[in-house]
XYZ file of C-alpha atoms in Angstrom:
419
model
C -12.568 3.606 -11.780
C -15.181 4.089 -15.125
C -14.013 3.389 -18.290
C -15.902 2.518 -21.366
C -14.048 -1.040 -22.730
C -14.584 -1.736 -26.365
C -14.269 -5.104 -27.412
C -13.762 -6.659 -31.132
C -17.431 -8.485 -31.792
C -17.795 -11.702 -29.820
C -14.259 -11.777 -28.172
C -12.276 -15.485 -28.521
C -9.425 -16.534 -26.547
C -6.422 -16.868 -28.844
C -5.386 -20.504 -29.088
C -5.871 -23.371 -26.869
C -3.029 -22.291 -24.102
C -3.337 -20.057 -21.429
C -0.023 -18.122 -21.626
C -1.700 -15.317 -23.298
C -4.238 -13.932 -21.441
C -6.924 -11.311 -22.778
C -7.399 -7.924 -20.777
C -11.194 -8.022 -21.305
C -10.865 -11.230 -19.323
C -10.665 -8.518 -16.375
C -12.545 -6.081 -17.892
C -15.887 -7.377 -19.074
C -18.977 -7.418 -17.018
C -20.432 -10.289 -18.354
C -17.860 -12.599 -17.547
C -17.826 -11.492 -14.074
C -21.461 -12.274 -13.646
C -20.685 -15.330 -14.803
C -17.784 -15.824 -12.398
C -19.779 -15.064 -9.306
C -22.361 -17.541 -10.594
C -19.334 -20.608 -11.627
C -16.587 -19.934 -9.054
C -18.700 -18.273 -5.841
C -22.522 -19.699 -5.897
C -21.803 -23.250 -7.136
C -19.371 -25.756 -7.309
C -16.926 -24.363 -4.996
C -16.393 -24.303 -1.325
C -15.344 -20.376 -0.134
C -13.674 -19.120 3.158
C -15.858 -17.272 5.509
C -13.927 -17.208 8.744
C -12.318 -18.786 11.393
C -14.082 -20.938 14.330
C -12.066 -18.826 17.108
C -13.917 -15.854 15.811
C -17.177 -16.938 17.042
C -16.233 -19.191 20.275
C -19.335 -18.819 22.064
C -22.942 -19.981 21.581
C -24.767 -17.041 19.708
C -21.651 -14.982 18.184
C -22.024 -14.106 14.959
C -19.562 -12.483 12.064
C -21.428 -10.943 8.998
C -18.942 -11.620 5.898
C -19.593 -12.411 2.048
C -19.555 -15.393 -0.352
C -18.855 -13.772 -3.562
C -21.212 -10.533 -3.552
C -23.657 -11.922 -0.963
C -23.611 -10.897 2.691
C -23.621 -14.094 4.916
C -23.423 -14.785 8.701
C -21.359 -16.937 10.200
C -23.209 -18.137 13.662
C -22.505 -20.372 16.587
C -26.204 -21.937 17.431
C -27.054 -23.085 21.033
C -25.669 -26.386 20.514
C -22.302 -25.330 19.528
C -22.831 -26.132 15.957
C -21.719 -23.383 13.284
C -24.187 -22.357 10.411
C -24.158 -19.978 7.576
C -27.010 -18.124 6.669
C -27.706 -15.605 3.855
C -28.499 -12.102 5.522
C -31.782 -11.774 3.220
C -35.167 -11.784 5.240
C -37.217 -14.672 3.580
C -40.303 -11.848 3.501
C -39.221 -8.545 1.572
C -35.841 -9.502 0.830
C -33.855 -6.622 3.037
C -30.233 -7.354 4.412
C -31.134 -7.492 8.001
C -28.197 -8.063 10.019
C -26.395 -4.677 9.968
C -23.474 -5.245 12.540
C -20.125 -6.628 11.144
C -20.169 -9.024 14.573
C -22.055 -9.616 17.825
C -23.573 -11.951 19.961
C -27.743 -12.490 19.358
C -29.775 -14.876 20.639
C -31.962 -14.983 17.218
C -31.961 -12.843 14.634
C -34.904 -10.327 13.726
C -35.427 -8.184 10.591
C -36.514 -4.694 11.939
C -38.381 -4.188 8.657
C -41.576 -6.209 9.704
C -40.037 -7.890 12.839
C -39.986 -11.268 11.354
C -37.699 -13.573 13.651
C -35.446 -16.263 12.997
C -33.720 -18.562 15.097
C -29.491 -18.812 14.837
C -29.916 -21.793 12.411
C -32.111 -19.996 10.259
C -35.344 -20.996 10.528
C -38.309 -18.837 10.817
C -39.755 -18.521 14.343
C -42.074 -15.586 14.468
C -44.356 -13.503 12.122
C -46.139 -10.033 13.660
C -49.841 -10.712 13.284
C -49.853 -14.040 11.565
C -53.507 -14.653 12.674
C -54.416 -11.482 12.032
C -56.036 -8.940 14.090
C -59.258 -9.009 16.121
C -61.430 -5.764 15.635
C -65.237 -5.358 16.411
C -65.321 -9.188 16.536
C -63.983 -10.139 13.488
C -60.215 -11.051 12.323
C -58.982 -9.271 9.786
C -55.852 -9.641 8.016
C -53.096 -12.298 8.503
C -51.117 -14.589 6.668
C -53.323 -17.689 4.754
C -53.980 -20.979 6.525
C -51.401 -22.756 4.098
C -48.582 -20.558 5.326
C -45.825 -22.625 6.952
C -43.046 -21.528 8.763
C -40.693 -24.249 8.126
C -41.273 -22.887 3.893
C -39.536 -19.228 4.992
C -36.665 -19.882 6.622
C -33.468 -18.323 5.868
C -31.025 -19.439 2.972
C -28.667 -21.914 4.478
C -25.486 -22.843 3.202
C -23.404 -25.961 3.282
C -20.658 -26.049 6.042
C -17.476 -28.109 6.537
C -15.005 -27.045 9.112
C -11.592 -28.321 9.409
C -8.755 -27.154 11.582
C -10.737 -24.399 12.797
C -11.330 -22.824 9.703
C -14.743 -22.441 8.535
C -16.091 -22.744 4.429
C -19.681 -22.983 2.953
C -21.564 -23.077 -0.277
C -24.552 -22.334 -1.471
C -24.179 -25.771 -3.680
C -25.639 -28.596 -1.412
C -24.334 -30.906 -3.677
C -20.655 -29.958 -3.703
C -17.892 -32.615 -3.199
C -16.308 -32.871 0.305
C -13.590 -30.066 1.500
C -10.989 -32.689 1.365
C -11.674 -33.881 -2.132
C -11.943 -30.125 -3.522
C -8.542 -29.167 -1.885
C -6.769 -32.644 -3.303
C -4.362 -34.082 -1.369
C -1.147 -32.326 -2.207
C -2.881 -28.790 -1.009
C -4.506 -30.907 1.796
C -1.256 -31.494 3.373
C -0.060 -27.601 3.151
C -3.339 -26.498 4.879
C -3.138 -29.282 7.297
C 0.596 -27.964 8.313
C -0.999 -24.714 8.862
C -4.364 -25.792 10.831
C -2.954 -28.935 12.302
C -5.210 -29.100 15.316
C -4.098 -26.651 17.681
C -6.302 -23.795 19.185
C -6.594 -20.415 16.837
C -6.388 -16.895 18.381
C -7.527 -13.953 16.340
C -4.722 -11.376 16.887
C -6.457 -9.025 14.392
C -7.934 -7.586 11.159
C -6.805 -5.348 8.372
C -9.060 -4.759 5.615
C -8.812 -2.682 1.871
C -10.596 -2.132 -1.164
C -8.187 -2.791 -3.969
C -9.464 -1.249 -7.659
C -9.065 -4.142 -9.411
C -10.326 -7.548 -10.571
C -10.533 -10.273 -7.752
C -8.446 -12.806 -10.325
C -5.649 -10.271 -9.773
C -4.916 -11.055 -6.268
C -5.018 -14.967 -6.981
C -2.588 -14.760 -9.584
C -0.326 -12.740 -7.377
C -0.094 -15.157 -4.529
C 0.497 -17.956 -7.546
C 3.329 -15.465 -8.714
C 7.011 -16.240 -7.338
C 8.309 -14.374 -10.241
C 7.833 -10.810 -8.982
C 8.459 -10.840 -4.895
C 12.215 -10.785 -5.225
C 11.969 -8.042 -7.891
C 9.097 -5.805 -6.530
C 9.328 -6.230 -2.965
C 12.286 -4.207 -1.452
C 11.907 -5.856 1.741
C 12.112 -9.559 0.520
C 14.958 -8.568 -1.790
C 17.045 -6.783 0.597
C 16.472 -8.973 3.735
C 16.439 -12.545 1.651
C 12.529 -13.480 3.229
C 11.772 -14.143 -0.522
C 14.191 -14.295 -3.514
C 14.698 -16.245 -6.759
C 17.494 -18.026 -5.516
C 15.673 -19.627 -2.355
C 14.874 -23.058 -1.956
C 11.496 -23.377 -3.388
C 8.744 -25.690 -4.701
C 5.789 -24.844 -6.241
C 2.746 -27.044 -6.611
C -0.467 -27.287 -7.321
C -4.266 -29.553 -6.991
C -4.973 -31.617 -9.781
C -7.492 -29.395 -11.275
C -4.575 -26.639 -11.200
C -6.715 -23.893 -9.123
C -5.085 -24.467 -5.938
C -1.791 -24.093 -5.483
C 1.151 -23.447 -2.968
C 4.426 -21.732 -3.239
C 7.012 -23.124 -0.698
C 10.259 -21.037 -0.004
C 13.029 -21.943 2.439
C 14.693 -18.116 3.517
C 17.977 -17.187 2.228
C 20.891 -15.645 3.823
C 20.302 -11.782 1.867
C 23.499 -10.399 1.144
C 24.937 -8.374 -1.624
C 26.917 -9.213 -4.730
C 25.037 -12.271 -5.832
C 24.052 -12.771 -9.462
C 19.922 -12.774 -8.519
C 20.297 -9.143 -6.861
C 22.789 -7.560 -9.150
C 20.504 -4.717 -11.167
C 17.525 -5.529 -9.498
C 16.152 -2.574 -8.732
C 14.420 -3.139 -5.058
C 17.687 -4.351 -3.732
C 18.671 -1.397 -1.401
C 22.517 -2.464 -0.225
C 22.459 0.233 2.213
C 18.908 -0.471 3.845
C 18.953 -0.910 7.576
C 16.250 -1.502 9.671
C 15.798 0.712 12.735
C 13.786 -2.047 14.666
C 15.565 -5.488 14.363
C 12.273 -7.367 15.818
C 11.242 -7.298 12.172
C 14.024 -9.552 11.773
C 13.490 -11.524 14.946
C 12.536 -15.055 13.397
C 12.138 -17.999 15.455
C 11.852 -21.506 13.900
C 8.764 -23.528 15.007
C 8.044 -27.404 14.767
C 5.151 -27.178 12.954
C 7.103 -25.136 9.862
C 8.687 -28.460 9.036
C 11.459 -26.503 7.049
C 10.165 -24.101 4.641
C 10.261 -20.583 6.171
C 7.052 -19.220 3.908
C 4.091 -21.306 2.288
C 1.722 -19.192 0.416
C -1.384 -21.183 -0.373
C -4.007 -19.957 -2.664
C -7.539 -21.887 -2.154
C -9.631 -21.051 -5.221
C -11.430 -18.883 -5.777
C -11.628 -16.812 -2.189
C -8.953 -17.503 0.157
C -5.196 -17.591 0.649
C -3.483 -18.728 3.910
C -0.162 -17.047 4.645
C 2.719 -18.476 6.562
C 5.721 -15.967 6.268
C 7.835 -17.017 8.645
C 6.181 -16.277 12.052
C 3.558 -14.021 10.913
C 0.417 -16.265 9.954
C -3.264 -15.338 8.415
C -5.684 -15.785 6.018
C -6.554 -13.644 3.480
C -10.217 -13.231 1.879
C -11.085 -11.866 -1.501
C -14.517 -10.402 -1.705
C -14.685 -9.478 -5.184
C -17.667 -6.269 -5.556
C -17.329 -5.738 -9.251
C -15.244 -6.544 -11.987
C -12.476 -3.856 -11.414
C -12.829 -3.932 -7.673
C -12.557 -6.636 -4.504
C -12.265 -5.994 -0.616
C -9.345 -8.042 0.660
C -9.755 -8.545 4.297
C -6.791 -10.394 6.603
C -7.199 -12.023 9.616
C -3.930 -12.490 11.552
C -4.032 -15.435 14.064
C -1.776 -17.101 16.610
C -2.304 -20.275 18.464
C -3.800 -20.299 22.088
C -0.388 -22.056 23.387
C 2.225 -19.644 22.112
C 4.004 -17.839 24.420
C 3.736 -14.216 25.254
C 6.734 -13.534 23.262
C 5.446 -15.689 20.269
C 2.459 -13.873 20.264
C 4.609 -10.592 20.316
C 6.662 -11.606 17.291
C 3.613 -12.674 15.154
C 2.105 -8.958 15.776
C 5.287 -7.336 14.845
C 6.005 -9.247 11.546
C 2.499 -8.937 10.369
C 3.725 -5.264 10.202
C 4.823 -6.588 6.645
C 1.768 -7.098 5.063
C -2.124 -5.510 5.168
C -2.818 -2.045 3.114
C 0.352 -0.154 4.390
C 2.398 -3.518 4.958
C 6.138 -2.985 3.914
C 5.523 -6.001 1.660
C 2.007 -5.884 0.597
C 1.179 -2.113 0.109
C 3.207 -2.775 -3.195
C 0.947 -5.355 -4.378
C -2.123 -3.234 -3.998
C -0.519 -0.453 -6.165
C 0.661 -2.582 -8.850
C -3.005 -4.745 -9.048
C -4.771 -0.924 -9.468
C -2.311 0.285 -12.029
C -2.631 -3.261 -14.193
C -6.245 -2.552 -14.085
C -5.833 0.816 -15.270
C -3.985 -0.586 -18.374
C -6.662 -3.328 -19.204
C -9.719 -1.018 -19.212
C -7.272 1.218 -21.309
C -6.514 -1.462 -23.879
C -9.225 -4.214 -23.363
C -8.383 -5.953 -26.885
C -4.755 -6.623 -25.883
C -3.318 -9.430 -23.819
C -0.913 -10.313 -21.235
C 2.020 -12.470 -21.817
C 2.439 -15.149 -19.022
C 5.300 -17.375 -20.348
C 7.956 -17.225 -18.110
C 9.232 -20.820 -17.352
C 7.786 -21.880 -20.969
C 4.064 -22.755 -21.947
C 3.634 -25.809 -19.723
C 1.670 -26.350 -16.739
C 3.620 -28.536 -14.083
C 4.801 -28.140 -10.468
C 8.257 -27.045 -10.247
C 11.021 -26.196 -8.207
C 11.918 -22.952 -9.083
C 10.584 -19.588 -8.907
C 11.275 -18.349 -12.174
C 8.110 -19.358 -13.520
C 4.371 -18.340 -14.229
C 3.358 -21.795 -14.164
C 1.026 -21.483 -11.854
C -0.801 -18.482 -13.223
C -1.174 -20.397 -16.011
C -2.339 -23.841 -14.290
C -5.282 -21.251 -12.915
C -6.884 -20.308 -16.329
C -6.600 -23.839 -17.679
C -9.198 -24.082 -15.057
C -11.018 -21.104 -15.548
C -11.372 -21.585 -19.079
C -12.334 -25.091 -18.788
C -15.055 -24.022 -16.258
C -16.095 -20.753 -18.148
C -16.169 -22.185 -21.449
C -14.389 -19.290 -22.522
């Protein structure tokens, strides 16, 4: 959507709190560029993929950090590298395939050749061309291949998940996550070998932060999503907890499934609750408790800025936020299971994955409301949201009727952005 935004001169965030978020936080191009630098290119670990996606030497997947194209690749020694997809010669994005296997990387423009670790290996006509008894052209004598490799990102792996950062001075991944969120990360990625089950991709016409907000917002699921409110997978009366890291940037929404039902206060008058709705395929509710759950039937973990780790009953996935403009982002779902899953459990995970993705029984709603929200922001950029459910405070809670996690994220956002 293309709309010319009109702001008051030098717009300022009203007050010191974060319960009134200005619409211009989602519409200003200058802020978006600053966000890319502050959150995606410096000081933060960003998700790039799963080790299971590149099991063999030479396997690679092209992905992004922020808007910058990168390649996650396993080298001949078994190590995992993440390199920027920009040739050191003339800046071409040389890798066009989304995934594959390669013994090296070759830029098609001038055929500069790089190892799987990103080192420059060969330059055509580096020593020039002999003609008429003379050598013509070639690179200068002081040219050194070791000075012209691809940009290498710092890499961290944990539990089969791969993170990368352009910032080589970044703190260790475990410190970045913090002990609270690390415990929920390790709950899912507990050392069992992962198995990729499939992918979904969608482009959502909304600001990238709105998806972080959506998964930090327990207020909406039992109101917006018919599936959740009707079948009790996520309702306001479910036993729940909301937890954040010390910086309030990451969060976990933890819920234990209720029994659904009717004539209860929590669904009375809720438009999404459909008393007469039934399923044609009951396998969608064929839920089998797993030992690693340790109680909760759903944990949604947001790792700022780019990753959502989803466990909704037996369906598990990563969701990768890939911004491509202040009003648009790509959203990539990687559904996975575990190598020791039985065939029945693998099928169960695949069936329950139909709740999610671009056309999922639940997640299709989220894509629509994010688009409609962005339309409202662009229409009235001088206005602000009201994020006051549960008060003005930023704190962990043991209930879902609050927007504390969103307030927490913007407390961190304001601190880093200086707004």
